[in-house]
CSV table of C-alpha atoms in Angstrom, one decimal:
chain,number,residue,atom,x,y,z
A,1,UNK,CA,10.5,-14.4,4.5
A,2,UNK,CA,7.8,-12.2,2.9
A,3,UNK,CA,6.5,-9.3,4.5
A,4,UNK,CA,3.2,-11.1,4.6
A,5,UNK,CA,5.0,-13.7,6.4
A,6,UNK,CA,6.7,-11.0,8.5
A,7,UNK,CA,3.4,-9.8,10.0
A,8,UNK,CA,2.0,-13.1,10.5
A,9,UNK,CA,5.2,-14.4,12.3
A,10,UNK,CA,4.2,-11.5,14.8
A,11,UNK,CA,0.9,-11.5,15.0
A,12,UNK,CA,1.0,-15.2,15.6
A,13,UNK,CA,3.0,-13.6,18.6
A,14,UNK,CA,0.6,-11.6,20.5
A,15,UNK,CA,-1.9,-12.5,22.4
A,16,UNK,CA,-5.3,-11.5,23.6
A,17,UNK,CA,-5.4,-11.5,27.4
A,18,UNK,CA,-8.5,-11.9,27.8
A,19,UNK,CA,-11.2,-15.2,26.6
A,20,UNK,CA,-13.8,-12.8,24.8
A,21,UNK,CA,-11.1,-11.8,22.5
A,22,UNK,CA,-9.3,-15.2,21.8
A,23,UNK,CA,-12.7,-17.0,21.0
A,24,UNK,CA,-13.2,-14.0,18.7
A,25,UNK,CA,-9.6,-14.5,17.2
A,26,UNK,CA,-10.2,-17.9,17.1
A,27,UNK,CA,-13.7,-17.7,15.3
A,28,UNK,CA,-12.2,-16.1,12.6
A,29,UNK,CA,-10.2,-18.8,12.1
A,30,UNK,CA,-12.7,-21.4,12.3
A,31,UNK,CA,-15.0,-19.3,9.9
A,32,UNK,CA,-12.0,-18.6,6.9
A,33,UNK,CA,-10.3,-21.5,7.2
A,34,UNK,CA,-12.3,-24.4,8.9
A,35,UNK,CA,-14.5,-26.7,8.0
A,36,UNK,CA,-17.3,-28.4,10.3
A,37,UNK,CA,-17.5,-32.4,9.6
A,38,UNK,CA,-20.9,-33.9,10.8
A,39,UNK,CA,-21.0,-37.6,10.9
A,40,UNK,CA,-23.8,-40.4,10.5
A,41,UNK,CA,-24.3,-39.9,13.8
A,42,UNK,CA,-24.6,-36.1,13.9
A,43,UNK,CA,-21.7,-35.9,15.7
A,44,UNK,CA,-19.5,-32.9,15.1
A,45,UNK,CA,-15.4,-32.8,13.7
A,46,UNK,CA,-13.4,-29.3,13.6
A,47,UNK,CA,-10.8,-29.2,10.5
A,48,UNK,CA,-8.9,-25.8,10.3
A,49,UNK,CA,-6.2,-26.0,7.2
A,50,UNK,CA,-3.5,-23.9,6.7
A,51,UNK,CA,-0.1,-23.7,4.6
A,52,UNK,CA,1.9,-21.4,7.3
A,53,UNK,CA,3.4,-23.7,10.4
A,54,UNK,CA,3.0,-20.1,12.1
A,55,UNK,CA,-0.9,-20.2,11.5
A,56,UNK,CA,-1.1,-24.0,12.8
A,57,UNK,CA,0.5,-23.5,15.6
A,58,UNK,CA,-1.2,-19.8,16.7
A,59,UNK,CA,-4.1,-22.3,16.5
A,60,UNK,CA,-3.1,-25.4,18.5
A,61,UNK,CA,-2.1,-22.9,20.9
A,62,UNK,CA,-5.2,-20.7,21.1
A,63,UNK,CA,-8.0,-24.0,21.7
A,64,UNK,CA,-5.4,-25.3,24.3
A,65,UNK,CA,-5.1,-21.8,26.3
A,66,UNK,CA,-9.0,-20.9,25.5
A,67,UNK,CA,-10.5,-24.0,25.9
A,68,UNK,CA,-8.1,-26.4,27.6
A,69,UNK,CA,-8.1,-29.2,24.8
A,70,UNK,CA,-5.6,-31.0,22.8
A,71,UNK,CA,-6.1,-30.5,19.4
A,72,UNK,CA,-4.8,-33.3,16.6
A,73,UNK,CA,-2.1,-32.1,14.3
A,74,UNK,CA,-2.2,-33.8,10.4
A,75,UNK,CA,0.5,-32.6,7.6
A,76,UNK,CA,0.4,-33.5,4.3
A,77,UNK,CA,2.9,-33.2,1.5
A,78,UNK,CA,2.4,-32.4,-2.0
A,79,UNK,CA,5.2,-33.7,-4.3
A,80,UNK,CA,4.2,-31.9,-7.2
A,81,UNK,CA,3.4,-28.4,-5.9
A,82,UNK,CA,6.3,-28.9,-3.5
A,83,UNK,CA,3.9,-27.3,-0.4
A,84,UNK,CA,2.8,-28.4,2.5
A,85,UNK,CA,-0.7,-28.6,4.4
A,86,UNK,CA,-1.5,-28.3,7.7
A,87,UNK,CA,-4.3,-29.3,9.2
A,88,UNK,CA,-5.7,-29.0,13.0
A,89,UNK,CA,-8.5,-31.5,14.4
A,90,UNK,CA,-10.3,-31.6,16.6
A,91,UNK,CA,-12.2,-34.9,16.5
A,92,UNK,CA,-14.2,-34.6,19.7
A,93,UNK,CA,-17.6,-34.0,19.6
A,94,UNK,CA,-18.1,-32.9,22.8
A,95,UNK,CA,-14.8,-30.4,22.7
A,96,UNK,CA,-16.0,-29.4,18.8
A,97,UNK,CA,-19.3,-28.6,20.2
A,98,UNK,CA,-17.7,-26.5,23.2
A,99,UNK,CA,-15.3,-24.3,20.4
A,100,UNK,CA,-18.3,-24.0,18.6
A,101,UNK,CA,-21.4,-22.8,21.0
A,102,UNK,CA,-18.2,-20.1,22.2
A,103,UNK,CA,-17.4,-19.2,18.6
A,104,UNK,CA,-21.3,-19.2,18.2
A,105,UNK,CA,-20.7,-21.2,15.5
A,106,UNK,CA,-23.3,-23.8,16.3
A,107,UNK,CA,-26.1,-23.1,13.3
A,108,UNK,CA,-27.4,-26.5,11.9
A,109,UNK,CA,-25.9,-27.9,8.9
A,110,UNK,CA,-26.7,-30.9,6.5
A,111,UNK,CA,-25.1,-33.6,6.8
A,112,UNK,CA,-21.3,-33.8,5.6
A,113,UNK,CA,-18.4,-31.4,4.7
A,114,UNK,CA,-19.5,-27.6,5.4
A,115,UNK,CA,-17.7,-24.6,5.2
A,116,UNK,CA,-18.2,-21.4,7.5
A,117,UNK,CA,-19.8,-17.9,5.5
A,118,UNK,CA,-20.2,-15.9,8.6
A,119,UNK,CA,-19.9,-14.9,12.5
A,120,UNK,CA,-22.9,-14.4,14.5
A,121,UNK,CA,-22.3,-10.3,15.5
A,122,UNK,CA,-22.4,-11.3,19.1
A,123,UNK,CA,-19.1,-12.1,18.8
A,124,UNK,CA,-17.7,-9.0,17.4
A,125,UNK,CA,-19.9,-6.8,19.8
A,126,UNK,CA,-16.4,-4.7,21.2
A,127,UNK,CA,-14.1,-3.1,19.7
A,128,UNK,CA,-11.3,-5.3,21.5
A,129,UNK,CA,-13.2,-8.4,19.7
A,130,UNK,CA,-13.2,-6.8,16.1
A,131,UNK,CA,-9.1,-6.2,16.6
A,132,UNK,CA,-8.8,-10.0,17.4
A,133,UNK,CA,-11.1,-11.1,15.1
A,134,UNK,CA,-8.9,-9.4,12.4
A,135,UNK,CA,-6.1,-10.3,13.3
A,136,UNK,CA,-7.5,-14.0,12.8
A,137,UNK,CA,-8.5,-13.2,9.8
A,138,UNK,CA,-5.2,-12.4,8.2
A,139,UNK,CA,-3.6,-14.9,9.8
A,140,UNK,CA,-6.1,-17.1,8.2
A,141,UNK,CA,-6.1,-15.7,4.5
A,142,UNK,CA,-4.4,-12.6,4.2
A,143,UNK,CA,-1.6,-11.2,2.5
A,144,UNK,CA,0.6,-7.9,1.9
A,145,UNK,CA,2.9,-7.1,-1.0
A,146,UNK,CA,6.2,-6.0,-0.6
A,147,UNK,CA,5.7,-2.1,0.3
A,148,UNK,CA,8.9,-1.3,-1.5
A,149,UNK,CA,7.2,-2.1,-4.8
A,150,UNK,CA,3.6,-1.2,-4.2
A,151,UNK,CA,0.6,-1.2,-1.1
A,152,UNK,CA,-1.9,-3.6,-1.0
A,153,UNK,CA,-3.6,-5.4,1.6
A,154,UNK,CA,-6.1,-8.2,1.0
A,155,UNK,CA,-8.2,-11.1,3.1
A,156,UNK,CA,-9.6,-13.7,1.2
A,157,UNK,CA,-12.9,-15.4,1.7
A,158,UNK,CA,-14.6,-18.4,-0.2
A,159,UNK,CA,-18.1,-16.5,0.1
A,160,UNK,CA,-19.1,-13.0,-0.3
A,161,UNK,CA,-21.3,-12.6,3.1
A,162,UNK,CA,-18.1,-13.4,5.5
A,163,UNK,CA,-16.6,-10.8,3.0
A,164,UNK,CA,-19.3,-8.5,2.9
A,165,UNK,CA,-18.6,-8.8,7.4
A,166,UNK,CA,-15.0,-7.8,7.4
A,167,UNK,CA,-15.7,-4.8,5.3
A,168,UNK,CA,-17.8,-3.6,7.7
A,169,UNK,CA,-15.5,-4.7,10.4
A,170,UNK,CA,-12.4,-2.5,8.7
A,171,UNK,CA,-14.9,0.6,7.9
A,172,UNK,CA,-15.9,0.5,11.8
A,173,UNK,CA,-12.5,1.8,12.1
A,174,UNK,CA,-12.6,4.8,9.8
A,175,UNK,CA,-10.9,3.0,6.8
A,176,UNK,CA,-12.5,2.3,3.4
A,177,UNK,CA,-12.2,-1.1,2.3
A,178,UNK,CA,-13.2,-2.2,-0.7
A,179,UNK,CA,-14.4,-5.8,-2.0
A,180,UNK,CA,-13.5,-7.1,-5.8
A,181,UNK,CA,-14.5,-10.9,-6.9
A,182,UNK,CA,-11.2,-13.0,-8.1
A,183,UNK,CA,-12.5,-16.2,-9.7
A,184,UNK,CA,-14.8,-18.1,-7.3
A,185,UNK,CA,-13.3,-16.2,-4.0
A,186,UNK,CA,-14.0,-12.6,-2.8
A,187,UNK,CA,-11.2,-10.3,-2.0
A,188,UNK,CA,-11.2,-7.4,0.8
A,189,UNK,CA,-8.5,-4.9,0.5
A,190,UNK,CA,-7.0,-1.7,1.1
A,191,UNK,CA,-4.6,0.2,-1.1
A,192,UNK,CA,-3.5,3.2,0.2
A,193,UNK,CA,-0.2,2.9,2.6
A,194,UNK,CA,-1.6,5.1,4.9
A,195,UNK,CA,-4.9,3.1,6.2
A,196,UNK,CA,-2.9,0.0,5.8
A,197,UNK,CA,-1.0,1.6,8.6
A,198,UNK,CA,-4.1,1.3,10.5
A,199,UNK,CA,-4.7,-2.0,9.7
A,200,UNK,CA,-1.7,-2.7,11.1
A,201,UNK,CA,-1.7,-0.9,14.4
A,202,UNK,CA,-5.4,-2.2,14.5
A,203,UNK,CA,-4.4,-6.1,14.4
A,204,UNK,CA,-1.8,-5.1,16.8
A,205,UNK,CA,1.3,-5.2,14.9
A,206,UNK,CA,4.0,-2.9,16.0
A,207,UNK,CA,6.9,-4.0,14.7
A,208,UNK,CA,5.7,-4.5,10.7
A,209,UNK,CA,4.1,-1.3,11.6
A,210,UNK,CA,7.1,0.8,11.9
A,211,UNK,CA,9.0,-1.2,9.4
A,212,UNK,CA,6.1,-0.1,6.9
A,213,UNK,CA,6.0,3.3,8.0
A,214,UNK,CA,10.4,3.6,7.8
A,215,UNK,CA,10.0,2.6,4.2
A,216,UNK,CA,6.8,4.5,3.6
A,217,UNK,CA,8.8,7.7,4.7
A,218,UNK,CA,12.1,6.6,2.3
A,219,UNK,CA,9.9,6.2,-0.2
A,220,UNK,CA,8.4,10.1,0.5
A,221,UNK,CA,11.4,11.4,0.7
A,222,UNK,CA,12.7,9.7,-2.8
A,223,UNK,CA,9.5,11.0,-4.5
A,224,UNK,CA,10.5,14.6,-2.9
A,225,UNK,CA,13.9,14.5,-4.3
A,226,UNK,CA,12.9,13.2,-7.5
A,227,UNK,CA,10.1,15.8,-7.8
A,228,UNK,CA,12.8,19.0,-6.6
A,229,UNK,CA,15.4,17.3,-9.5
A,230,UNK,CA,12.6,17.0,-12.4
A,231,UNK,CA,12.1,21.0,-11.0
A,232,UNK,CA,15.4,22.1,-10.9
A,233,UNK,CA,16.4,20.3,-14.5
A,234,UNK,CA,13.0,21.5,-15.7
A,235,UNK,CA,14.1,25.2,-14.8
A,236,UNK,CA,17.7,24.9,-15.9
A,237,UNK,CA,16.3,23.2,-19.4
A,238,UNK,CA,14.1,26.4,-19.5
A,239,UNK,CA,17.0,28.7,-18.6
A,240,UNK,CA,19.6,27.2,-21.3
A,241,UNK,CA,16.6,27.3,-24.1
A,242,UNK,CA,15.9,31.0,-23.4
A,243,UNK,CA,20.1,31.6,-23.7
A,244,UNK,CA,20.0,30.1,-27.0
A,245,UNK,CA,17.2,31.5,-28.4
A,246,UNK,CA,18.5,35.4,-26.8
A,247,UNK,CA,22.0,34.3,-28.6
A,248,UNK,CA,20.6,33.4,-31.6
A,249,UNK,CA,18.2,36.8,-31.9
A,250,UNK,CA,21.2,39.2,-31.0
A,251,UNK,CA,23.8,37.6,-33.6
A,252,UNK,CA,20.9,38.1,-36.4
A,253,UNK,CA,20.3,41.6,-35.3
A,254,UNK,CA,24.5,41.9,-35.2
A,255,UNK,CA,24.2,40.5,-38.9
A,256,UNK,CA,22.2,42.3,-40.1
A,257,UNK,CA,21.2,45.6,-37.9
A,258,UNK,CA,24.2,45.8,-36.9
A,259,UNK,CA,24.4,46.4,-32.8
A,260,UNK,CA,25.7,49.7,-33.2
A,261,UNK,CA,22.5,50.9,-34.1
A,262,UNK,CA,20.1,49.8,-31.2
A,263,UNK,CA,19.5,51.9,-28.4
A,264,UNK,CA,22.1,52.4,-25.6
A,265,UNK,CA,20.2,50.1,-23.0
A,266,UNK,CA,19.4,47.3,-25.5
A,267,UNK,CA,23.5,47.6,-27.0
A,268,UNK,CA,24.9,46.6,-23.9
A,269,UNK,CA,22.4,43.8,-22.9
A,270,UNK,CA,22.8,42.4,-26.1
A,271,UNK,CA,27.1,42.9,-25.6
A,272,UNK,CA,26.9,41.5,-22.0
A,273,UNK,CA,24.8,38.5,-23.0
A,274,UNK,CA,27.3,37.7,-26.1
A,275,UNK,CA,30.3,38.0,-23.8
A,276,UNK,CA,28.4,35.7,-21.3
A,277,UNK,CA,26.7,33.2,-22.7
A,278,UNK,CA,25.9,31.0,-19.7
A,279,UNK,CA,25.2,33.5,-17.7
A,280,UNK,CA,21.1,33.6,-15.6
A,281,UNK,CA,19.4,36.8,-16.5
A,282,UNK,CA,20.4,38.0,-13.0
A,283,UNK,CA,24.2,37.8,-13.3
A,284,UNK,CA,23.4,39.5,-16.4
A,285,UNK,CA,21.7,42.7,-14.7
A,286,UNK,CA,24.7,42.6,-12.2
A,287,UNK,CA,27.3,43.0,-15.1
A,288,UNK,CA,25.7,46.0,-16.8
A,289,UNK,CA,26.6,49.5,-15.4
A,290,UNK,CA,24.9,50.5,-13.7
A,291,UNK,CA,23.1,46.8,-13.0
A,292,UNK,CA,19.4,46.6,-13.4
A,293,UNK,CA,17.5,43.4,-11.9
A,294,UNK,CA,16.6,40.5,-13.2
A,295,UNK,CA,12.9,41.8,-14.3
A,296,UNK,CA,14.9,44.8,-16.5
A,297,UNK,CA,17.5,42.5,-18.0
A,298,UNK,CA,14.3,40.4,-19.0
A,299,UNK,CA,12.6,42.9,-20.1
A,300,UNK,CA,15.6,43.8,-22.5
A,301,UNK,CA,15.9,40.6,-23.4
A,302,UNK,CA,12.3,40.4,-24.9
A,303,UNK,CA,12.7,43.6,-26.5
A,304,UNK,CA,15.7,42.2,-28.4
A,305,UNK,CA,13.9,39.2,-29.7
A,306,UNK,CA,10.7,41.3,-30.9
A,307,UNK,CA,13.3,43.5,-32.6
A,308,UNK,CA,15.0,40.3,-34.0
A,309,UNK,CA,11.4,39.1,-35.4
A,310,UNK,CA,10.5,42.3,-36.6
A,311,UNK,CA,13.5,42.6,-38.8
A,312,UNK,CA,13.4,38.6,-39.8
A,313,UNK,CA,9.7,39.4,-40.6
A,314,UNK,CA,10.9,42.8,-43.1
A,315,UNK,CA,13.9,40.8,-44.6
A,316,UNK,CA,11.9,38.0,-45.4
A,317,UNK,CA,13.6,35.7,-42.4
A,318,UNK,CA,12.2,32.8,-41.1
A,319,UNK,CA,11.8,32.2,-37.3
């Protein structure tokens, strides 16, 4: 299973203990994912569709606990996507009407098919009500990808005012959602691990929480060890370049100078370093006598390779 399917699994799992918050959870449901069907008759159908048997059944559960009513269950097959549909009904008007004066979902519609753009505020008055209504939300059309790879959290919506409402629902809680328009749908998301984190602790989802945060952490602590690795080869690239390049200035002062010739302190800096090649610039100053620290042998060093240019620049040399 997906992690998007891991989250859902749970949060089709918990449940709101009290009826504010399961009508709110439930609203957002309706409003995503439902459709209202009005008749000849102006009498009113509930159709709430879904792909995840999860989502179906958090639903069929939630207007039985809430309300007390038996919703219809209708599945259909598609050969050639090779999915399934699921679709909850209910076809009373008098229990459609109930789910929808709680939901406050009751506006007047023309005649036919309609799909829900918004909740009436009322709804999502407390803050208990906007964690519910959230956690509806994704369970109704909402997805994460797989936090090993990358972090992104997104909800759906056919129309950009219900879109418009859960980005002000997320920013209530000190995040910063963002909206961005994917063919005929608009798309609320988050990107960074760390408020998706939040999200998740907001919709009340402990366990994808911590699984999250255990990978976010591996993740941390590979960047950290990649980043001290890059250093530590960066520094030993930069050590092995400046051996070369000292090596390469004393053997063409040896050449042609002759090593004899320099001063004393510059003579055995140059000796030590040809004897040890590999050697850091403080093992260096340790071998000398008597040693100097790693700022004098350096300091030796440099004057070694001015030397070296200077004589490559009288002689004609090249660098």
């Amino acid at each position: 299973m997906s992690f998007s399917g891991d989250i859902k699994e749970e949060l089709s799992r918990q449940w709101s203990t009290v009826r504010h918050c399961q009508i709110a959870e439930l609203a957002a449901l309706v409003s995503i994912c439902g459709s209202i069907v009005i008749d000849s008759r102006n009498r009113y159908a509930i159709k709430i569709h879904t792909e995840n048997i999860t989502v179906a059944r958090k639903v069929f559960t939630l207007i039985r606990k809430t309300f007390n009513i038996e919703a219809d269950i209708s599945i259909r097959r598609n050969i050639i996507r090779q999915s399934v549909s699921y679709f909850v009904i209910i076809k009373s008007h008098t229990d459609a009407l109930r789910i929808l004066q709680a939901t406050k979902l009751t506006e007047e519609y023309r005649e036919g098919f309609e799909e829900i753009h918004i909740v009436n505020p009322i709804v999502v008055q407390q803050t208990c009500c906007k964690r519910a209504f959230l956690r509806g939300a994704f369970l109704a059309a909402g997805s994460m990808s797989d936090p090993t790879k990358s972090y992104h959290f997104e909800i759906v919506c056919v129309a950009e005012p219900m879109a418009a409402q859960l980005k002000a629902l997320i920013c209530s809680f000190s995040m910063d959602a963002k909206i961005v328009q994917r063919k005929k749908s608009w798309v609320v998301y988050l990107k960074e691990g760390a408020q998706i984190v939040d999200i998740l602790n907001i919709m009340e989802a402990p366990l994808s929480l911590m699984k999250l945060e255990n990978i976010r952490i591996l993740k941390e602590m590979r960047n950290t060890v990649n980043r001290k690795v890059n250093c530590e080869t960066a520094n030993i690239n930069k050590t092995v370049s400046a051996a070369v390049r000292q090596l390469e200035d004393i053997k063409y002062l040896r050449d042609t100078v002759g090593l004899e010739k320099l001063p004393e302190g510059l003579e055995d800096a140059a000796l030590v370093r040809l004897s040890h090649p590999d050697a850091s610039l403080k093992e260096l100053g340790g071998l000398l006598s008597p040693p100097v620290g790693k700022s004098g042998i350096n300091h030796r060093m440099r004057k070694l390779s001015e030397l070296a240019e200077k004589v490559r620049q009288e002689q004609g040399g090249l660098l």
